[in-house]
XYZ file of C-alpha atoms in Angstrom:
738
model
C -21.504 21.350 -13.278
C -21.641 22.480 -9.653
C -18.641 19.477 -9.094
C -16.786 21.018 -11.694
C -17.169 24.621 -10.684
C -16.438 23.295 -7.120
C -12.997 21.996 -8.284
C -12.258 25.058 -10.343
C -13.123 27.338 -7.244
C -10.582 25.454 -4.878
C -7.961 25.578 -7.698
C -8.312 28.936 -8.020
C -8.155 29.379 -4.203
C -5.072 27.402 -4.065
C -3.415 28.759 -7.009
C -4.227 32.102 -6.286
C -0.812 33.668 -7.475
C -1.130 31.857 -11.158
C -4.749 32.785 -11.432
C -4.281 36.549 -10.794
C -1.009 36.478 -13.016
C -3.311 35.481 -16.176
C -5.728 38.090 -15.591
C -2.779 41.007 -15.307
C -0.955 39.410 -17.992
C -4.428 39.533 -19.856
C -5.151 43.317 -19.342
C -1.725 44.135 -20.181
C -1.579 42.495 -23.455
C -5.647 43.998 -24.331
C -4.024 47.764 -23.002
C -1.046 47.112 -24.952
C -3.073 46.143 -27.871
C -5.385 49.198 -27.487
C -2.790 51.562 -27.169
C -0.921 50.297 -30.348
C -3.978 49.899 -32.512
C -4.724 52.566 -35.380
C -7.057 55.011 -34.380
C -10.525 53.907 -35.528
C -12.983 56.495 -36.895
C -16.407 56.526 -36.105
C -18.454 53.352 -37.444
C -20.512 53.540 -40.632
C -24.253 53.903 -40.441
C -26.318 51.468 -42.573
C -29.748 49.939 -42.826
C -29.713 47.234 -45.082
C -33.172 46.357 -46.933
C -34.679 50.054 -46.033
C -35.780 51.810 -49.100
C -33.767 54.990 -47.829
C -30.861 52.998 -47.810
C -31.291 51.952 -51.385
C -31.491 55.553 -52.560
C -28.435 56.310 -50.738
C -26.735 53.745 -52.708
C -28.232 54.661 -56.184
C -26.754 58.007 -55.638
C -23.553 56.754 -55.188
C -23.792 54.698 -58.441
C -26.003 57.299 -60.731
C -24.195 60.568 -58.955
C -20.456 59.720 -58.560
C -18.632 62.235 -56.195
C -21.768 63.721 -54.723
C -21.427 61.952 -51.455
C -25.295 61.497 -50.956
C -24.503 59.993 -47.560
C -22.075 62.701 -46.625
C -22.452 65.290 -43.542
C -24.331 68.441 -43.970
C -24.396 71.506 -42.259
C -26.946 74.693 -42.116
C -25.228 77.776 -41.092
C -28.122 80.368 -40.558
C -27.712 83.597 -40.275
C -30.529 86.459 -38.892
C -30.082 90.074 -39.305
C -29.977 92.403 -36.294
C -33.410 94.180 -35.538
C -34.427 96.485 -38.035
C -31.799 94.844 -40.623
C -32.334 92.611 -43.956
C -30.208 89.735 -44.866
C -30.309 91.614 -48.239
C -28.579 94.637 -46.698
C -25.225 95.202 -48.276
C -23.168 94.828 -44.915
C -24.787 91.735 -43.859
C -24.722 90.314 -47.740
C -20.608 91.111 -47.731
C -20.449 89.071 -44.352
C -22.350 86.137 -45.407
C -20.618 86.088 -48.793
C -16.976 86.365 -46.869
C -18.158 83.401 -44.847
C -19.603 81.123 -47.561
C -15.890 81.735 -49.186
C -14.291 80.413 -45.880
C -16.194 77.394 -45.415
C -15.501 76.190 -49.388
C -11.860 76.333 -48.257
C -12.266 73.027 -46.460
C -10.378 70.039 -47.076
C -13.483 67.777 -46.816
C -16.272 70.199 -47.876
C -17.834 69.057 -51.228
C -19.853 72.063 -51.881
C -21.497 75.546 -49.947
C -24.300 77.022 -51.490
C -24.383 80.922 -51.503
C -27.964 81.990 -50.118
C -28.466 84.907 -52.282
C -27.692 82.380 -55.625
C -30.089 79.434 -54.019
C -32.678 81.633 -53.225
C -32.143 80.283 -49.458
C -33.505 83.999 -48.224
C -36.763 83.917 -46.184
C -39.675 85.958 -47.457
C -39.377 88.838 -44.982
C -35.505 89.323 -45.625
C -34.410 88.521 -41.984
C -33.223 85.156 -42.438
C -31.135 83.177 -44.636
C -28.913 80.155 -44.669
C -26.010 78.274 -46.566
C -25.932 74.699 -46.782
C -22.626 72.487 -46.619
C -22.038 69.263 -47.821
C -18.983 67.286 -47.108
C -17.516 63.833 -48.212
C -17.970 61.753 -45.239
C -20.523 61.335 -42.851
C -21.055 63.323 -39.730
C -19.618 60.636 -37.332
C -16.452 60.240 -39.973
C -15.568 64.144 -40.208
C -12.285 64.902 -38.608
C -12.131 67.397 -35.481
C -10.603 70.432 -37.480
C -13.303 70.242 -39.915
C -16.345 70.724 -37.434
C -13.427 73.528 -35.782
C -13.191 75.356 -38.960
C -16.944 75.304 -39.313
C -17.493 76.723 -35.678
C -14.822 79.401 -36.170
C -16.274 80.887 -39.313
C -19.730 81.113 -37.683
C -18.030 83.211 -34.758
C -16.230 85.405 -37.227
C -19.881 86.158 -38.708
C -21.335 87.004 -35.143
C -18.435 89.518 -34.555
C -19.464 91.274 -37.667
C -23.132 91.790 -35.910
C -25.062 89.060 -37.037
C -27.018 86.104 -35.165
C -25.084 82.810 -36.517
C -26.361 79.339 -35.407
C -25.309 75.854 -37.196
C -27.637 73.099 -37.631
C -27.527 69.730 -39.604
C -25.248 66.590 -38.503
C -21.884 67.948 -38.947
C -21.265 68.638 -35.471
C -22.647 65.220 -34.447
C -20.933 63.834 -31.415
C -21.103 61.025 -29.746
C -21.974 62.072 -26.005
C -19.335 61.786 -23.415
C -20.597 60.261 -19.841
C -17.505 59.822 -18.272
C -18.826 61.323 -14.822
C -21.535 58.926 -15.012
C -19.092 55.874 -14.788
C -17.797 57.614 -11.689
C -21.133 58.399 -9.923
C -22.176 54.579 -10.849
C -18.794 53.241 -9.326
C -19.133 55.358 -6.034
C -22.714 54.455 -5.181
C -21.711 51.128 -5.906
C -18.925 51.330 -3.498
C -21.103 52.774 -0.771
C -24.033 49.764 -1.361
C -20.925 47.275 -1.390
C -19.716 48.675 1.752
C -22.952 48.555 3.820
C -23.924 45.121 2.357
C -20.598 43.130 3.355
C -19.552 45.847 6.263
C -15.880 45.358 5.331
C -14.033 47.634 2.523
C -11.910 44.793 1.187
C -15.020 42.240 0.840
C -16.723 45.305 -0.565
C -13.702 45.920 -2.888
C -13.433 42.793 -4.288
C -16.498 42.730 -6.911
C -15.354 46.353 -7.691
C -11.983 45.393 -8.698
C -12.675 42.306 -10.456
C -15.683 44.384 -12.442
C -13.058 47.210 -13.404
C -10.431 44.501 -14.643
C -13.200 42.539 -16.643
C -14.380 46.136 -17.904
C -10.522 47.092 -18.538
C -9.939 43.851 -20.793
C -13.315 43.992 -22.641
C -13.296 47.762 -23.328
C -9.408 47.715 -24.457
C -9.747 44.386 -26.796
C -12.827 46.627 -28.645
C -10.577 49.462 -28.895
C -7.542 47.109 -30.319
C -10.027 45.876 -32.727
C -12.380 48.949 -33.526
C -10.424 49.736 -36.550
C -10.212 46.149 -38.108
C -14.128 45.588 -37.342
C -15.371 49.043 -37.861
C -16.386 49.449 -34.228
C -17.824 52.980 -33.087
C -17.337 54.432 -29.529
C -20.615 53.497 -28.770
C -19.726 50.185 -28.692
C -17.373 50.577 -25.752
C -20.028 52.420 -24.114
C -22.312 49.806 -23.959
C -19.896 47.072 -23.553
C -18.667 49.236 -20.365
C -21.885 50.119 -18.914
C -23.353 46.080 -19.382
C -19.647 44.864 -18.045
C -19.811 47.055 -15.227
C -23.249 45.886 -13.904
C -22.805 42.409 -14.500
C -19.020 42.413 -13.254
C -20.391 43.433 -10.130
C -23.230 41.277 -9.777
C -21.610 38.244 -10.228
C -18.682 38.917 -7.907
C -20.959 40.227 -5.353
C -23.466 37.075 -5.462
C -19.929 34.708 -5.019
C -18.516 36.715 -2.071
C -22.066 36.823 -0.789
C -22.278 32.964 -0.657
C -18.611 32.436 0.461
C -19.240 34.419 3.618
C -22.476 32.328 4.162
C -20.592 29.491 3.716
C -17.758 30.525 6.213
C -20.822 31.310 8.791
C -21.853 27.362 8.245
C -17.916 26.551 9.682
C -16.252 25.491 6.477
C -12.528 26.611 5.872
C -11.942 28.989 3.467
C -10.867 27.030 0.777
C -13.653 24.807 1.083
C -16.054 27.964 1.274
C -14.526 29.022 -1.657
C -14.804 25.929 -4.043
C -18.637 25.824 -2.250
C -19.355 28.995 -3.656
C -17.922 28.943 -6.978
C -19.878 25.340 -6.965
C -23.341 27.097 -5.946
C -23.792 30.563 -6.728
C -21.005 30.297 -9.561
C -23.653 27.910 -11.364
C -26.186 30.426 -11.515
C -23.473 33.045 -12.540
C -22.888 30.759 -15.498
C -26.327 30.505 -16.296
C -26.918 34.362 -15.635
C -24.335 35.154 -17.820
C -25.770 32.917 -20.494
C -29.012 34.938 -20.597
C -27.457 38.184 -20.842
C -25.607 36.905 -23.833
C -28.486 35.279 -25.683
C -30.198 38.763 -25.349
C -27.299 40.724 -26.630
C -26.098 38.515 -29.079
C -29.976 38.316 -30.487
C -29.861 42.008 -31.113
C -28.437 40.753 -34.897
C -31.672 39.581 -35.515
C -32.657 43.154 -36.608
C -30.276 43.031 -39.051
C -29.048 46.770 -38.261
C -24.839 46.303 -38.420
C -24.278 48.746 -36.175
C -26.841 47.074 -33.141
C -25.654 43.843 -34.240
C -21.712 44.838 -33.286
C -22.757 46.255 -30.189
C -24.482 43.479 -29.088
C -21.750 41.315 -29.527
C -19.001 43.316 -28.019
C -21.048 43.656 -25.059
C -21.798 39.733 -25.003
C -18.193 39.352 -25.059
C -17.489 41.507 -22.239
C -20.103 39.626 -20.146
C -18.559 36.113 -20.931
C -15.591 37.714 -19.354
C -17.018 38.586 -16.480
C -18.454 35.396 -15.525
C -14.777 33.572 -16.315
C -13.267 36.535 -13.862
C -16.043 35.548 -10.872
C -15.343 31.908 -11.847
C -11.963 32.226 -11.034
C -10.194 35.751 -9.925
C -12.806 36.105 -7.273
C -11.861 32.933 -5.285
C -8.175 33.923 -6.021
C -8.339 37.254 -4.193
C -10.488 35.769 -1.420
C -7.338 33.588 -1.127
C -5.581 37.209 -0.987
C -8.227 38.884 1.662
C -7.600 35.845 3.957
C -9.600 36.382 7.420
C -10.519 40.486 6.256
C -13.224 38.880 4.490
C -15.485 38.007 7.766
C -17.969 35.037 8.074
C -21.805 36.447 7.375
C -23.405 38.037 10.384
C -20.081 38.797 11.749
C -19.143 42.901 11.347
C -15.905 43.957 10.493
C -14.085 46.944 12.007
C -15.731 49.359 9.792
C -19.479 48.912 10.565
C -19.272 47.419 13.990
C -16.968 45.350 16.576
C -15.915 41.665 15.306
C -17.276 39.126 17.517
C -15.627 37.628 20.260
C -14.657 34.168 19.993
C -15.544 33.654 24.015
C -18.570 35.854 23.469
C -21.854 34.084 24.022
C -23.804 33.635 20.928
C -27.375 35.688 20.630
C -30.411 34.425 18.860
C -30.243 35.600 15.605
C -33.100 37.980 14.665
C -35.021 37.111 11.485
C -33.119 39.898 8.840
C -35.840 41.966 6.416
C -35.567 39.314 3.587
C -36.908 36.917 6.159
C -39.796 38.688 7.220
C -40.612 40.080 4.034
C -40.775 36.521 2.393
C -43.210 35.538 5.536
C -45.716 38.359 4.914
C -45.563 37.554 1.215
C -46.687 34.117 1.928
C -49.413 34.933 4.539
C -50.964 37.309 1.776
C -49.953 35.921 -1.413
C -52.990 37.090 -3.527
C -53.045 40.900 -2.113
C -49.589 41.268 -2.747
C -49.896 39.249 -6.337
C -52.916 41.828 -7.194
C -51.293 44.877 -5.998
C -47.822 43.984 -8.150
C -49.507 43.122 -11.052
C -52.156 46.276 -11.037
C -49.256 48.568 -10.015
C -47.273 47.520 -12.951
C -50.660 47.508 -15.276
C -50.942 50.964 -14.476
C -47.684 51.973 -15.004
C -48.196 50.181 -18.471
C -50.946 52.196 -19.510
C -49.130 55.431 -21.311
C -47.427 52.792 -23.620
C -50.359 52.328 -25.723
C -49.991 55.629 -26.318
C -46.198 54.871 -27.485
C -44.807 56.997 -30.982
C -41.430 55.910 -32.126
C -38.973 58.101 -33.921
C -35.198 59.150 -33.721
C -34.194 62.287 -32.120
C -33.466 65.553 -34.512
C -32.146 68.663 -33.833
C -35.757 69.695 -32.876
C -35.359 67.553 -29.600
C -31.837 69.131 -28.149
C -31.713 71.327 -25.465
C -32.217 75.109 -26.470
C -28.969 76.049 -25.266
C -27.141 74.018 -28.350
C -26.392 75.876 -31.431
C -28.320 73.248 -33.209
C -31.495 73.541 -31.585
C -31.456 77.325 -32.276
C -30.757 76.768 -35.557
C -33.406 74.325 -36.319
C -35.952 77.162 -34.604
C -34.487 80.047 -36.860
C -35.130 77.422 -39.785
C -38.819 77.050 -38.523
C -39.060 80.827 -38.072
C -37.969 82.100 -41.586
C -38.908 78.977 -43.865
C -41.523 76.711 -41.693
C -41.573 73.560 -39.853
C -41.174 71.289 -42.829
C -37.698 72.841 -43.890
C -35.949 70.940 -41.171
C -36.594 67.527 -42.559
C -36.275 67.817 -46.521
C -37.383 64.696 -48.269
C -34.853 63.586 -51.423
C -36.736 61.712 -53.897
C -34.598 59.457 -56.299
C -36.627 58.983 -59.318
C -34.812 55.829 -61.355
C -36.028 55.938 -65.124
C -33.210 54.081 -66.441
C -35.680 51.328 -67.721
C -38.082 54.399 -68.821
C -38.447 55.294 -72.963
C -39.012 58.988 -71.392
C -37.196 59.766 -68.408
C -38.018 63.517 -68.766
C -41.537 63.002 -68.821
C -41.100 60.585 -66.036
C -39.510 63.257 -63.945
C -42.066 65.812 -64.657
C -44.964 63.290 -64.010
C -43.313 62.112 -60.503
C -43.081 66.189 -59.556
C -46.494 66.611 -60.340
C -47.709 63.546 -58.440
C -45.781 64.743 -55.620
C -47.235 68.201 -55.892
C -50.863 66.819 -55.505
C -50.265 65.458 -52.136
C -51.387 66.572 -48.872
C -48.546 68.577 -46.560
C -46.433 69.608 -49.475
C -45.079 73.239 -49.333
C -42.645 72.792 -52.077
C -41.288 70.725 -54.488
C -38.041 71.425 -56.627
C -37.349 70.920 -60.065
C -35.850 67.578 -61.133
C -31.885 67.561 -61.060
C -30.876 64.640 -63.630
C -27.534 63.131 -63.595
C -25.063 63.363 -66.977
C -26.658 60.209 -68.257
C -30.073 61.542 -67.833
C -31.813 58.596 -66.581
C -31.800 59.075 -62.793
C -32.583 62.405 -61.263
C -33.748 63.451 -57.780
C -36.037 66.073 -56.393
C -36.316 67.595 -53.162
C -39.591 67.812 -51.289
C -40.389 70.544 -48.196
C -43.155 69.129 -46.005
C -45.158 71.662 -44.252
C -45.063 69.833 -41.007
C -41.943 69.016 -38.489
C -39.311 65.880 -39.360
C -40.938 63.739 -36.466
C -44.413 64.434 -36.687
C -46.624 61.919 -37.891
C -48.102 63.889 -40.769
C -44.330 64.308 -42.142
C -44.310 60.234 -41.851
C -47.705 59.704 -43.721
C -46.250 62.173 -46.514
C -43.241 59.813 -46.765
C -45.629 56.992 -47.392
C -47.784 58.999 -49.594
C -44.850 59.621 -51.911
C -43.984 55.772 -51.801
C -47.534 54.932 -52.792
C -47.357 57.663 -55.603
C -44.429 56.002 -56.706
C -45.502 52.685 -57.042
C -48.238 53.511 -59.122
C -45.489 55.446 -61.564
C -43.678 52.082 -61.420
C -46.714 50.564 -62.724
C -47.167 52.669 -65.403
C -43.704 53.627 -66.668
C -41.506 51.272 -65.149
C -39.133 53.744 -62.993
C -38.187 53.462 -59.523
C -39.327 56.187 -57.209
C -37.419 56.057 -53.877
C -37.683 58.470 -50.592
C -34.259 59.054 -48.807
C -32.883 61.968 -46.476
C -32.482 61.857 -42.981
C -36.049 62.011 -42.150
C -36.866 59.071 -44.578
C -34.029 57.203 -43.107
C -35.108 57.995 -39.315
C -38.666 56.730 -40.482
C -37.555 53.585 -41.953
C -35.079 52.719 -39.194
C -37.996 53.119 -36.890
C -40.184 51.007 -39.036
C -37.308 48.214 -39.276
C -37.104 48.326 -35.139
C -40.721 48.005 -34.689
C -40.838 44.687 -37.259
C -37.823 43.039 -35.457
C -39.251 43.426 -32.074
C -41.494 40.588 -32.088
C -39.176 37.928 -33.720
C -36.460 39.668 -31.144
C -38.696 38.751 -27.872
C -39.743 35.329 -29.358
C -35.971 34.269 -30.047
C -34.405 35.722 -26.775
C -37.543 34.768 -24.266
C -37.936 31.079 -26.013
C -34.140 30.591 -26.070
C -34.208 31.776 -22.170
C -37.113 30.008 -21.469
C -35.345 26.543 -22.447
C -32.497 27.688 -20.366
C -34.442 28.509 -17.287
C -36.500 25.030 -17.546
C -32.618 23.299 -17.549
C -31.662 25.487 -14.381
C -34.685 25.280 -12.373
C -36.501 21.731 -13.684
C -39.787 23.249 -14.072
C -42.340 24.386 -16.593
C -44.153 26.867 -14.550
C -41.105 28.916 -12.993
C -39.541 29.956 -16.237
C -42.864 30.898 -17.406
C -43.287 32.962 -14.524
C -40.149 34.731 -15.074
C -41.060 35.311 -18.746
C -44.485 37.044 -18.073
C -43.129 38.933 -14.951
C -40.351 40.572 -17.406
C -42.715 41.405 -19.698
C -44.705 43.067 -16.929
C -41.630 45.121 -16.057
C -40.761 46.129 -19.278
C -44.210 47.473 -20.134
C -44.432 49.083 -17.085
C -40.759 50.877 -17.909
C -42.047 51.824 -21.636
C -44.821 53.314 -20.236
C -43.060 55.118 -17.530
C -40.410 56.616 -20.752
C -43.863 57.597 -22.856
C -45.278 59.349 -19.443
C -41.976 61.333 -18.932
C -40.369 61.983 -22.540
C -43.544 62.292 -24.940
C -46.127 63.099 -22.383
C -43.814 65.767 -20.236
C -44.651 64.262 -16.710
C -42.157 65.420 -14.582
C -40.086 66.316 -17.283
C -38.478 69.457 -15.555
C -37.185 67.169 -12.950
C -35.865 64.814 -15.401
C -34.463 67.545 -17.085
C -36.398 67.078 -20.146
C -36.550 70.366 -22.288
C -38.526 68.844 -25.232
C -41.178 65.928 -25.451
C -41.277 64.048 -28.734
C -41.762 60.576 -30.152
C -39.303 58.018 -27.885
C -36.297 56.647 -29.718
C -37.117 53.995 -31.912
C -34.185 51.967 -30.472
C -35.370 52.293 -26.803
C -38.103 49.347 -26.722
C -35.674 46.738 -28.445
C -32.756 48.104 -26.527
C -34.416 47.778 -23.350
C -35.660 44.259 -23.754
C -32.444 43.147 -24.852
C -30.476 44.601 -21.790
C -33.164 44.504 -19.057
C -34.266 40.839 -19.798
C -30.334 39.872 -19.229
C -30.414 41.834 -15.949
C -33.806 40.750 -15.075
C -32.924 36.990 -15.455
C -29.745 37.640 -13.712
C -31.979 38.357 -10.260
C -34.370 36.000 -10.914
C -31.571 32.807 -11.083
C -30.276 34.163 -8.299
C -33.219 34.332 -5.834
C -34.903 31.528 -7.372
C -31.724 28.899 -7.439
C -31.174 29.259 -3.990
C -34.814 28.603 -3.342
C -34.617 25.460 -5.576
C -31.654 24.551 -3.518
C -33.809 24.549 -0.126
C -36.393 22.204 -1.633
C -34.306 20.040 -3.399
C -32.592 19.404 0.028
C -35.711 18.882 1.558
C -37.872 22.257 2.992
C -41.389 22.612 2.243
C -41.990 25.053 -0.803
C -43.071 27.900 1.789
C -39.896 27.350 3.723
C -38.038 27.285 0.785
C -39.072 30.700 -0.359
C -38.204 32.263 3.123
C -34.854 30.402 2.934
C -33.995 31.647 -0.400
C -35.079 35.324 0.381
C -33.074 35.162 4.002
C -29.922 34.489 1.916
C -30.742 35.856 -1.396
C -32.900 39.341 -0.587
C -30.121 41.541 0.666
C -27.881 40.648 -2.236
C -30.056 41.265 -4.905
C -31.545 44.577 -3.510
C -27.789 45.727 -3.124
C -27.223 44.750 -7.062
C -30.484 46.467 -8.067
C -29.415 49.760 -6.200
C -25.978 49.363 -8.157
C -27.668 48.746 -11.217
C -29.746 51.375 -10.945
C -27.372 54.246 -9.798
C -25.240 53.269 -13.088
C -28.025 53.587 -15.484
C -29.298 56.701 -13.485
C -26.237 58.769 -13.983
C -26.851 58.971 -17.743
C -30.049 60.980 -16.788
C -27.954 64.152 -16.110
C -26.580 63.783 -19.836
C -27.513 66.867 -22.279
C -28.372 64.396 -25.036
C -32.076 63.437 -25.132
C -31.107 60.090 -26.312
C -28.819 59.157 -23.910
C -31.055 60.843 -21.179
C -33.644 58.575 -22.132
C -31.842 55.284 -21.964
C -30.281 56.046 -18.564
C -34.164 56.625 -17.268
C -35.540 53.788 -18.985
C -33.403 51.147 -17.760
C -33.006 52.627 -14.275
C -36.893 52.723 -14.121
C -36.962 49.218 -15.524
C -34.326 47.378 -13.071
C -36.814 49.236 -10.015
C -39.814 47.802 -11.446
C -38.293 44.487 -12.211
C -35.988 43.718 -8.978
C -38.506 45.175 -6.090
C -41.778 44.812 -7.759
C -41.738 41.431 -9.930
C -38.457 39.410 -8.025
C -39.250 40.738 -4.734
C -43.085 40.812 -4.514
C -44.530 38.697 -7.886
C -42.508 35.995 -7.957
C -42.832 34.917 -3.803
C -46.475 35.368 -4.202
C -46.798 33.103 -7.449
C -44.557 30.650 -5.895
C -46.549 30.434 -2.756
C -49.726 30.140 -4.306
C -48.338 27.362 -6.691
C -46.529 25.151 -4.131
C -45.198 22.122 -4.977
C -46.793 22.520 -8.420
C -44.301 25.105 -8.768
C -41.313 22.390 -9.196
C -43.090 20.089 -11.145
C -41.609 18.969 -14.553
C -42.697 16.059 -16.795
C -40.908 12.560 -15.978
C -40.090 12.538 -19.974
C -38.518 15.812 -19.801
C -37.012 15.540 -16.613
C -35.049 12.523 -18.052
C -34.516 13.947 -21.299
C -32.771 17.260 -19.395
C -28.938 17.384 -18.714
C -28.661 17.560 -15.041
C -26.774 20.686 -14.371
C -26.849 20.332 -10.762
C -26.986 24.231 -10.138
C -28.401 23.642 -6.437
C -25.005 21.653 -5.797
C -26.353 18.406 -4.660
C -23.802 16.454 -6.143
C -21.592 18.293 -3.616
C -23.602 16.899 -0.783
C -23.561 13.569 -2.206
C -19.996 13.898 -2.376
C -19.367 15.319 1.187
C -20.892 12.065 2.488
C -23.589 13.812 4.533
C -26.462 16.329 4.603
C -25.094 18.877 6.273
C -21.966 19.310 4.201
C -19.633 19.647 7.076
C -17.101 17.394 5.434
C -14.595 18.635 2.696
C -14.748 17.079 -0.383
C -12.122 14.071 -0.735
C -9.712 14.358 -3.600
C -10.745 17.415 -5.290
């Protein structure tokens, strides 16, 4: 592989006009496709196989036209101090609002609070429920504006009016976070390379790759039912790996120049060596993202595949466009160790060379080699301590109660809790399918009575049958808030009671609604976590065996990753569930950790962690294969790779940390979790635990059974084929006929 990539790098350097033209043409084509594609609505959300989804599907069949999965809004009214909602003036205002809301084209029905008995016992709070034909993600902006305008009209009449439900649900926009991440990346790259030109190359290629990937996703969004969250994830991951991969190739190019090679030869060798690491690092990221399909949530599968495609584009750009741009840059990209004009005067040719001082990476590696046991124990104990809160992990999906208090959704949530109790914000919809029963009405009554006997039940409405009389819905109001463990236990209790009813009567009892759907999604994600870990870590373990030709190095990489992920989950629990440093992070409401967080963190962080592992350890492997002793190979790997890995990690942390400032608790949690995970993995696992373990293992770290060595393909990540072809160990001469 190294020889093939070497030739590709030299070809791209020589034919840079042709290569640049191809990528610019692809970017233009993708942009035109995105601009001319039909506007895509928000993607549909379904959870195949869950009871809540089965109930929604059944409602669509037995109650046609009711839009069971349509958006809902609760317009909550509170009377001024000393007044009641039943006062004639307030009542007239509410009824005018109900009439105004009923005129919407996407509205199915609006309940009148006075007819539906939706007025609190003390008469100070009332609410009107608005049901829509489509889901909250598909609702037109015009319908949302009409909802807000009607509430504003009621406010002018003197009432306090807030809007809850999912009708105002919107995908959070975090455009400024990408700008912050790119700005920090630019600063880090300038410090790393000491040159604006060298620093600009990774940024330019990453932006081109992200532009092609996101434009392609936008162009296909309507045909493939892709939501805006898909392009957001692709942008975040594509920008991250795109900068990383270009950064490593440019760094290796400068190192080859420092050894006295001509620029075309240096570009070829950079792609042949660092490019091999890019290929395998990219494969680990692709495996982790495509592996999200095992969860069997269509939206998550599409997000993973789209992001994986963007990563593949980033790899191809790093292997071809980076060497092409290096050809354009010429002497503006300086050899490693030679400062540009930006950070210092360039070294004069006739100036006597000063003895090079060991860089920080060399000094740190030497320190770890002298005290491997102490460093290893300190790193493992530190990560273990950070992981302790993860034992108290509670999973759930955010609701309006987790929104900032400045939002109308949160204020509506609090008003409903005040007037009707905390469980009113998470009603359960029980669907009774008595089609196979001899006496459906008796089944409906039996089901309602069974639910009334359960704990934490406040209200059970009478069964509402369909026209055929074979299916009915029952609304259950819990006594606890939607995200509580008590409400989750109630859902399981209803389902257990339903199993008994089915055994007696043959009728199916299904629980759905947003609260039940959240519980089912959390359970589905939790059940999929172990298979996903086995699949992703297992495939990556096999891939790393091929790369490193070792058993213990990939094993150490996988175990180190698990340590960093557990520590990051512990940090997330401490901040978002326990409330530690909540004020500093802008967390206004603590609660369960988002259900998607563990599996999402595993997928994204695993790919990035293996990037750092491959880039750092392949340089050690390369030095070892070329004759250095194990300890010296560790130092060599850090001398060449520590600075670059550090820069890459800082850039990633900046990109992810930019999302912490979002007003959406879910986005804030993802940003914090990924940023802290990269910190733990890059600076504690890869920079401390990895060299300590390799120092303790010595030559055993690179042991591989002879039969397995013969069976594995020789991918030559170390570039041994390049040395052999050059005819000497120093690699001074260029390859002939490449």
